[in-house]
PDB file of C-alpha atoms in Angstrom:
ATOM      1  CA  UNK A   1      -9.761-147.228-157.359  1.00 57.00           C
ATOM      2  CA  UNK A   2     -11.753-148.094-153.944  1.00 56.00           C
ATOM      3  CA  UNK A   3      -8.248-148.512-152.078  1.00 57.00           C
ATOM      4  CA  UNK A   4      -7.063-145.101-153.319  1.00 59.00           C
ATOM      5  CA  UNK A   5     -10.133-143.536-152.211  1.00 56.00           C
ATOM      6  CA  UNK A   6     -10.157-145.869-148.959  1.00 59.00           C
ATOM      7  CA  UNK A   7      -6.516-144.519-148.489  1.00 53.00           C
ATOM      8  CA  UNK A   8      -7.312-140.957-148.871  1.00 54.00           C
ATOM      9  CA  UNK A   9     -10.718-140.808-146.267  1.00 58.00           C
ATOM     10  CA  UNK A  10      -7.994-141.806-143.769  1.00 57.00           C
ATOM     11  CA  UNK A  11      -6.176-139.149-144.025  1.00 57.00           C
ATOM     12  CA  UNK A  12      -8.400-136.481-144.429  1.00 53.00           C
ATOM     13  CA  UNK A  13      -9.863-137.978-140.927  1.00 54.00           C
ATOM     14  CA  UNK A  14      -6.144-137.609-139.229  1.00 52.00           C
ATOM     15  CA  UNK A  15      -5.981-133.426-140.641  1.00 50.00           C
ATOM     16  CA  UNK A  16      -9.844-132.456-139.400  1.00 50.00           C
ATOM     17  CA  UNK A  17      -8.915-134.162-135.457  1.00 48.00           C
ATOM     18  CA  UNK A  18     -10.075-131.890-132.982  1.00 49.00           C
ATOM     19  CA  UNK A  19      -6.210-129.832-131.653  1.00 44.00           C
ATOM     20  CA  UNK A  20      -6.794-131.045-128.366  1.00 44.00           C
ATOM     21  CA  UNK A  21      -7.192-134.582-129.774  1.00 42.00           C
ATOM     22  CA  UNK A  22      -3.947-134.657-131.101  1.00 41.00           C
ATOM     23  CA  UNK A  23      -1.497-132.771-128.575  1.00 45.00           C
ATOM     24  CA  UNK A  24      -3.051-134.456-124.987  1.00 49.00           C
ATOM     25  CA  UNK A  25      -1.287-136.791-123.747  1.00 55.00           C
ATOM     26  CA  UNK A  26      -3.189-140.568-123.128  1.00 59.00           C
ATOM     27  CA  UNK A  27      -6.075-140.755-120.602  1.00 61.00           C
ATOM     28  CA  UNK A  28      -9.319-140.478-119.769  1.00 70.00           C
ATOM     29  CA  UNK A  29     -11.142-137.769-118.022  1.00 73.00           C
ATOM     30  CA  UNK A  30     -13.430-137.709-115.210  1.00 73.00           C
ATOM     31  CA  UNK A  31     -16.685-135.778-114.333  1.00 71.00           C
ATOM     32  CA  UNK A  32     -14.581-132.295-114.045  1.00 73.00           C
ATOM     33  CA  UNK A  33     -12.999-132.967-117.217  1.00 72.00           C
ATOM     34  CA  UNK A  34      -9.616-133.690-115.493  1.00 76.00           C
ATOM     35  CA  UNK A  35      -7.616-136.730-114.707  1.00 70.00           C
ATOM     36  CA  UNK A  36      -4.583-137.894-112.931  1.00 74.00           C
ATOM     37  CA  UNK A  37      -1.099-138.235-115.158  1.00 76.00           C
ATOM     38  CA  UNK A  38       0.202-141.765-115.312  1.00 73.00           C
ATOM     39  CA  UNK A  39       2.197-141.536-118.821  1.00 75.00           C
ATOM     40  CA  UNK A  40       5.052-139.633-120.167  1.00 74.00           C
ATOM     41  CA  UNK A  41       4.373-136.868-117.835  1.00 76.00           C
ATOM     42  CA  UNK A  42       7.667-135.104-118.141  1.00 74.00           C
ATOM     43  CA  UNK A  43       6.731-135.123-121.741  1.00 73.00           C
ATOM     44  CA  UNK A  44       4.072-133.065-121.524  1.00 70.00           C
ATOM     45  CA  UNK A  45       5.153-130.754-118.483  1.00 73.00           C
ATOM     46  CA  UNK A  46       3.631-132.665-115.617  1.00 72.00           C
ATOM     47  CA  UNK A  47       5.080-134.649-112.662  1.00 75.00           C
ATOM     48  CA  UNK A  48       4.151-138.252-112.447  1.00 71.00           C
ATOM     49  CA  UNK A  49       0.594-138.296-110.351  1.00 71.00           C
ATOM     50  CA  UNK A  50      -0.442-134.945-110.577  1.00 74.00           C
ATOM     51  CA  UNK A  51      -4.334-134.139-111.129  1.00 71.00           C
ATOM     52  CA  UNK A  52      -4.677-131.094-113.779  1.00 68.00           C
ATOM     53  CA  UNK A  53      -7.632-130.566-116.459  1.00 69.00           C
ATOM     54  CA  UNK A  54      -8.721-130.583-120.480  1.00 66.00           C
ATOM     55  CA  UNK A  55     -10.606-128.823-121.959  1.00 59.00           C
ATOM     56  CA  UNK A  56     -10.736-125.978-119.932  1.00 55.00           C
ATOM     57  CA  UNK A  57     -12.426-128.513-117.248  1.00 53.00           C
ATOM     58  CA  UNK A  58     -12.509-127.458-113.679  1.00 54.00           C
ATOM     59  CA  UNK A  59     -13.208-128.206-110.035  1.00 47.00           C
ATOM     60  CA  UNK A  60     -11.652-128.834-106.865  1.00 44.00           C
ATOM     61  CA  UNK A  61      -8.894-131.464-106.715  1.00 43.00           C
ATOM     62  CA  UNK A  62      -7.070-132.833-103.553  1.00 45.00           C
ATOM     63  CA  UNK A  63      -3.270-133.253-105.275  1.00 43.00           C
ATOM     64  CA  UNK A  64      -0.811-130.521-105.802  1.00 46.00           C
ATOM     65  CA  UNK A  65      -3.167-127.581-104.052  1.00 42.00           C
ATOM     66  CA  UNK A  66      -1.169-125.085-102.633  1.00 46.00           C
ATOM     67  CA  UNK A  67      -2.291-123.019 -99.733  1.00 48.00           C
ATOM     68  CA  UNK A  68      -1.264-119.647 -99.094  1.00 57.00           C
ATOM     69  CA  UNK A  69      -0.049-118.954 -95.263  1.00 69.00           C
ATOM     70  CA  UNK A  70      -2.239-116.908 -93.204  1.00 70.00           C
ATOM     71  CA  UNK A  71      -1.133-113.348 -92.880  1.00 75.00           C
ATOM     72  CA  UNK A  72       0.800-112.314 -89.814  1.00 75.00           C
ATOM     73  CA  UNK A  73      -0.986-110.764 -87.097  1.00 75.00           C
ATOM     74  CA  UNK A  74       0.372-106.866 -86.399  1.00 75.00           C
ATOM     75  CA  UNK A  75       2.427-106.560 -83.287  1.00 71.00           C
ATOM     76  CA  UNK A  76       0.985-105.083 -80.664  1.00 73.00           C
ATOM     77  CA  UNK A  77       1.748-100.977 -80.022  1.00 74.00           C
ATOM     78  CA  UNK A  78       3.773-100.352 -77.163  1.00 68.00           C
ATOM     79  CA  UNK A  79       2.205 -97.600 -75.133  1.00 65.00           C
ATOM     80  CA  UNK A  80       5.037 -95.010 -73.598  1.00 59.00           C
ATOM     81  CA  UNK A  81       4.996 -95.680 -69.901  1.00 66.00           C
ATOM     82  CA  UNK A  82       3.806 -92.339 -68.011  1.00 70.00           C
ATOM     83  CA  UNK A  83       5.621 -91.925 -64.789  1.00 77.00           C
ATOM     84  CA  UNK A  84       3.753 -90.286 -61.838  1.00 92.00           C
ATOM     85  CA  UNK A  85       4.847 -86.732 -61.308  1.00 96.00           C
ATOM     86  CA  UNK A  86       7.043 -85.538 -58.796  1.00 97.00           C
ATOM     87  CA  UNK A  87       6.168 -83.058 -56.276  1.00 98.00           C
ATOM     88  CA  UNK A  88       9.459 -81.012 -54.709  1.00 98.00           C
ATOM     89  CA  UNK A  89      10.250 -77.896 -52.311  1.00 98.00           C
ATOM     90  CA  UNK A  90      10.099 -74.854 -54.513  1.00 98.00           C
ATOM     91  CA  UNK A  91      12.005 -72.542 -51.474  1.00 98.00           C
ATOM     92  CA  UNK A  92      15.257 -72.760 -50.594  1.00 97.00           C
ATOM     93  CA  UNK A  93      14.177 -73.976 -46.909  1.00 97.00           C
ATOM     94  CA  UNK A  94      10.455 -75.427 -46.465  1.00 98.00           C
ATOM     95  CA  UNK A  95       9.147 -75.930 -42.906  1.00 98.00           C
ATOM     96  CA  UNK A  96       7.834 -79.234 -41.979  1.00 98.00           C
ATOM     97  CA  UNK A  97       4.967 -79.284 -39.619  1.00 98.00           C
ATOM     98  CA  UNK A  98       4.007 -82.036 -36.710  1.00 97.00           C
ATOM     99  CA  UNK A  99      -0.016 -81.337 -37.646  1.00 97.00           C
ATOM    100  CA  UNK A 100      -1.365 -79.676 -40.710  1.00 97.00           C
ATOM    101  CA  UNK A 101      -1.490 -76.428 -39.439  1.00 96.00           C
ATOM    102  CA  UNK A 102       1.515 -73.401 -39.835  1.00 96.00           C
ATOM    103  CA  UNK A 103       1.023 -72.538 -35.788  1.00 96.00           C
ATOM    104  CA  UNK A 104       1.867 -76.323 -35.071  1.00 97.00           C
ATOM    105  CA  UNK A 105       5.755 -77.290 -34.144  1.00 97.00           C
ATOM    106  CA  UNK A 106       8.452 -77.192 -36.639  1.00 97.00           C
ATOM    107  CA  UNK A 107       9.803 -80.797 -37.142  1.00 96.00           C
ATOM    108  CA  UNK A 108      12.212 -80.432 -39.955  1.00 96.00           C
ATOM    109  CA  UNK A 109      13.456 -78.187 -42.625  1.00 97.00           C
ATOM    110  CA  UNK A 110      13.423 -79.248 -46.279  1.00 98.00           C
ATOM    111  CA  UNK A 111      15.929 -77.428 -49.226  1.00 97.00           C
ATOM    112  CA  UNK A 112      14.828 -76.223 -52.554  1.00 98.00           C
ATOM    113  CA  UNK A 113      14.355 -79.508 -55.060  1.00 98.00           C
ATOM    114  CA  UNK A 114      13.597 -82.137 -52.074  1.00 98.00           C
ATOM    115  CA  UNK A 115      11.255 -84.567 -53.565  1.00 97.00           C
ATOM    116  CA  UNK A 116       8.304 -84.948 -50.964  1.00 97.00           C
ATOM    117  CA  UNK A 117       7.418 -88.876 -50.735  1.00 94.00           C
ATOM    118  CA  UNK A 118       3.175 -88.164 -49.755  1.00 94.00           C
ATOM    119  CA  UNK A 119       1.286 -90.453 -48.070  1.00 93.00           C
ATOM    120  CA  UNK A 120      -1.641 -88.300 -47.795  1.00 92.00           C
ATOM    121  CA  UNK A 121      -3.038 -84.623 -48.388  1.00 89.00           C
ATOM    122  CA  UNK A 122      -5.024 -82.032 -46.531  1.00 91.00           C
ATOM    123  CA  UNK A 123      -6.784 -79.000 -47.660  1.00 94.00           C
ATOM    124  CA  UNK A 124      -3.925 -76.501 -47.619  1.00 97.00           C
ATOM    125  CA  UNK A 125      -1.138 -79.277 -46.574  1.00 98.00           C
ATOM    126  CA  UNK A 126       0.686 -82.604 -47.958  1.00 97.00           C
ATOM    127  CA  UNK A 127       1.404 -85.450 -45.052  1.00 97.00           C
ATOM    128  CA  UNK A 128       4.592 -87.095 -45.379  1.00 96.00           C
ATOM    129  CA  UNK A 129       6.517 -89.158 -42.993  1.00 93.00           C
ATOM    130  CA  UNK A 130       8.293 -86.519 -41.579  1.00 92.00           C
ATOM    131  CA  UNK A 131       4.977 -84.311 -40.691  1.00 97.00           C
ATOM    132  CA  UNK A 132       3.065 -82.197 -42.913  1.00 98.00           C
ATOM    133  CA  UNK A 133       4.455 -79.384 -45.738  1.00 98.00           C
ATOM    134  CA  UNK A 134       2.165 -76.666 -46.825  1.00 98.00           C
ATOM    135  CA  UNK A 135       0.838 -76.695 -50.619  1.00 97.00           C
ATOM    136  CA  UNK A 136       2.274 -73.073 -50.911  1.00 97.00           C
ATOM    137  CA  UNK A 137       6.155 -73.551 -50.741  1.00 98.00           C
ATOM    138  CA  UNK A 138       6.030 -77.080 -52.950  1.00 98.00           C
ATOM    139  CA  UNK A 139       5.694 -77.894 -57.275  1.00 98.00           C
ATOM    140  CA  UNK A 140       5.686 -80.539 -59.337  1.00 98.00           C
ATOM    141  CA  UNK A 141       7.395 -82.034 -63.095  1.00 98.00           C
ATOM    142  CA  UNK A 142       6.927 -84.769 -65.092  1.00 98.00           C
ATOM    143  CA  UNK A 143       9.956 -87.432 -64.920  1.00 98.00           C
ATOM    144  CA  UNK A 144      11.782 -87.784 -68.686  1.00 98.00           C
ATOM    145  CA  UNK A 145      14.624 -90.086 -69.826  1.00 97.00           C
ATOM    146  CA  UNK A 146      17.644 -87.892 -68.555  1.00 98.00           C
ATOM    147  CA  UNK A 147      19.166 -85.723 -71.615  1.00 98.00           C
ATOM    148  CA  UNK A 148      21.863 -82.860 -72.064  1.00 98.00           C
ATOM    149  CA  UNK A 149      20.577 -79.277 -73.604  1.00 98.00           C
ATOM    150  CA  UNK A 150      22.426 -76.481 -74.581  1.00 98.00           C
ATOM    151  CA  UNK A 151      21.516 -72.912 -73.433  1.00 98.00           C
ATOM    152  CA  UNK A 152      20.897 -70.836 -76.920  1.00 97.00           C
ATOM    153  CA  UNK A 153      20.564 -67.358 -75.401  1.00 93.00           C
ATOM    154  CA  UNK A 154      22.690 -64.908 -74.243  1.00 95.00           C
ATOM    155  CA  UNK A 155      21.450 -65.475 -70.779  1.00 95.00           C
ATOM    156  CA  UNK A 156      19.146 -68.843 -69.693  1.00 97.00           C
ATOM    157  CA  UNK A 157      17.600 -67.706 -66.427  1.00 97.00           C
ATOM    158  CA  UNK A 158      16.406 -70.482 -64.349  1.00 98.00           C
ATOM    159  CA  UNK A 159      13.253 -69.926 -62.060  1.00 98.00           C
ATOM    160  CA  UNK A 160      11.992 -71.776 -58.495  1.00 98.00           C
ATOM    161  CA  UNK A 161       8.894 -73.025 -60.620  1.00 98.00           C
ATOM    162  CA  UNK A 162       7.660 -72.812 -64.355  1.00 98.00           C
ATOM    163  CA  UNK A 163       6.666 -69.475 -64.806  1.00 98.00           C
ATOM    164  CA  UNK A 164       8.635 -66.213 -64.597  1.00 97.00           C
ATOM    165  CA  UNK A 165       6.337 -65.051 -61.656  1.00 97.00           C
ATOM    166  CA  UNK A 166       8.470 -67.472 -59.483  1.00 98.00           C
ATOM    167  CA  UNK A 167      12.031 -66.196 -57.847  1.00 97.00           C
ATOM    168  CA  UNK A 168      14.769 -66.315 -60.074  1.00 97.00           C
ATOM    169  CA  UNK A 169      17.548 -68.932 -58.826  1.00 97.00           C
ATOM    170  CA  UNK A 170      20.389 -67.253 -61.629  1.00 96.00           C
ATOM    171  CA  UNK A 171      21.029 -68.255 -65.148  1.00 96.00           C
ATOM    172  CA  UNK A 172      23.971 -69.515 -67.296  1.00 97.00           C
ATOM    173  CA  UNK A 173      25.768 -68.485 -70.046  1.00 96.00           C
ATOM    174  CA  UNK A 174      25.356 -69.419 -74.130  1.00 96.00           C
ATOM    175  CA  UNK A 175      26.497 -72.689 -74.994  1.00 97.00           C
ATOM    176  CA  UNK A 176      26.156 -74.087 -71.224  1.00 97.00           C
ATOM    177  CA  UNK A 177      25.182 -77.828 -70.604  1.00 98.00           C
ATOM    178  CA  UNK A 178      22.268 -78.221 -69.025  1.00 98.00           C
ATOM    179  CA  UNK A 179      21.238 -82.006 -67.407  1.00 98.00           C
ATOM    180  CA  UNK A 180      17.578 -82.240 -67.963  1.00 98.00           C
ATOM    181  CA  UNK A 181      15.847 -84.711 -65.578  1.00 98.00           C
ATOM    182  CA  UNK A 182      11.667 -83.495 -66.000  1.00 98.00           C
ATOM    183  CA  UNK A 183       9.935 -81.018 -67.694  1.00 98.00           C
ATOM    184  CA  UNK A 184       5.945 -79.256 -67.141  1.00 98.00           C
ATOM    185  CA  UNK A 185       5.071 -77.511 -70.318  1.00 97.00           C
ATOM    186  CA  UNK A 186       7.383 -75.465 -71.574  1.00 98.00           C
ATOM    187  CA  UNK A 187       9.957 -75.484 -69.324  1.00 98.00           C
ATOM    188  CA  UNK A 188      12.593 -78.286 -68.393  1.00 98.00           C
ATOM    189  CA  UNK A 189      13.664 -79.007 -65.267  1.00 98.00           C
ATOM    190  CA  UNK A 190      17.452 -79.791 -64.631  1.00 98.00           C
ATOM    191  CA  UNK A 191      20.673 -78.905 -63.477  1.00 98.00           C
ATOM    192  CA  UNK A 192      23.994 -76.572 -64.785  1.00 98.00           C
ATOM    193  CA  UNK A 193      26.829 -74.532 -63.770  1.00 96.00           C
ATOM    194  CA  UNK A 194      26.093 -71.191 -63.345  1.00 94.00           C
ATOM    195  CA  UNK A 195      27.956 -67.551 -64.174  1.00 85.00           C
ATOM    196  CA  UNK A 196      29.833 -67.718 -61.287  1.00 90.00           C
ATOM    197  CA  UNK A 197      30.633 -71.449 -61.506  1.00 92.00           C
ATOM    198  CA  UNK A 198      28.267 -73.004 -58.997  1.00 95.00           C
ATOM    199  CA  UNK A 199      25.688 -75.507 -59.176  1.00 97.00           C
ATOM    200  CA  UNK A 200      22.707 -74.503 -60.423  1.00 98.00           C
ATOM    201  CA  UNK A 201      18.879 -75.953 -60.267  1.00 98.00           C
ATOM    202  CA  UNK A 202      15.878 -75.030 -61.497  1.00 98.00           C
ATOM    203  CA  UNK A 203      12.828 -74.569 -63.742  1.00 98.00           C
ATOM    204  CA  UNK A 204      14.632 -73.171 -67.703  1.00 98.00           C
ATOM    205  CA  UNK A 205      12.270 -72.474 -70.888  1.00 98.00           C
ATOM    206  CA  UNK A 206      12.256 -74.359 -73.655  1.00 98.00           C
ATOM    207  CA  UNK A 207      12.357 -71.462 -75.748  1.00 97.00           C
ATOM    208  CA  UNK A 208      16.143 -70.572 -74.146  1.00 97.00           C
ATOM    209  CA  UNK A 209      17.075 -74.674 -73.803  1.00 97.00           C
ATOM    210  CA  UNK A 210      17.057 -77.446 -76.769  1.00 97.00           C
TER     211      UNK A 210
END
């Protein structure tokens, strides 16, 4: 009668076990309540020396810590380059002076859309190599990437300078080309054929030109 009741303490020991008990694998565990697998580790999921926990220890460990890359720093913005303005003749023929004054001798004669190459300015004149060009019979645009643009009116009238005020130069037809090189506002400033077939440059609205 003892053994029988010998025999059955043991067993009722195995069923009350603590789960965790039963299903970890062999082992002891440290101070973080962790150890370092050294037996059947494919058994129970694990590769042979890695460091994981029991019961729901924690803390830092040295094996199998994975770091995360650091994020990629943001590439820098490009700024558009601005290119200087240009200054040209705005007349068909400008008068180039040897001194900065309109009573001084006439030196050369510049056409409409010369680009004048300053080295200097005065009051009421720019100094270039060639002498000096009053402020009066010259303009200026802002240098693009070169593009084509189709006239949309019925007529695209190009001027001397942006603004209507200026002398005409002639216009072009619907549906003509026209080679844009700078613009100033809202106007472009290229090139096209004209009504009667001739080369034509000047100052065209944005309104009459996309």
């Amino acid at each position: 009668m003892k053994k029988i009741i010998s025999v059955l303490a043991l067993i009722l020991c195995f069923v009350f076990l603590p789960v965790q008990m039963i299903e970890a694998h062999p082992g002891r565990t440290d101070a973080n309540g962790g150890h370092t697998c050294r037996t059947n580790c494919e058994k129970w999921g694990l590769q042979y020396g890695e460091y994981h926990y029991h019961n729901g220890g924690g803390g830092s460990s040295n094996s199998q810590v994975k770091k995360s890359a650091p994020p990629k720093p943001a590439a820098p913005r490009t700024q558009p380059k601005i290119l200087p303005a240009k200054t040209i003749v705005a007349v068909d023929n400008a008068n180039v002076y040897s001194a900065p004054s309109l009573d001084s001798v006439v030196t050369a004669t510049l056409w409409y859309g010369f680009e004048i190459k300053a080295s200097g300015t005065q009051p009421e004149f720019i100094s270039m190599d060639q002498g000096y060009v009053s402020k009066t019979v010259v303009t200026s645009y802002t240098p693009i990437t070169p593009k084509t643009v189709k006239i949309q009116g019925e007529k695209g009238y190009f001027f001397s300078t942006p603004s209507t005020e200026s002398p005409g130069r002639g216009y072009a037809v619907r549906d003509a080309l026209v080679q844009v090189v700078g613009e100033r506002g809202d106007w472009y400033y290229g090139s096209t054929i004209d009504a009667n077939g001739k080369v034509l440059v000047g100052f065209v609205s944005k309104s009459v030109a996309y």
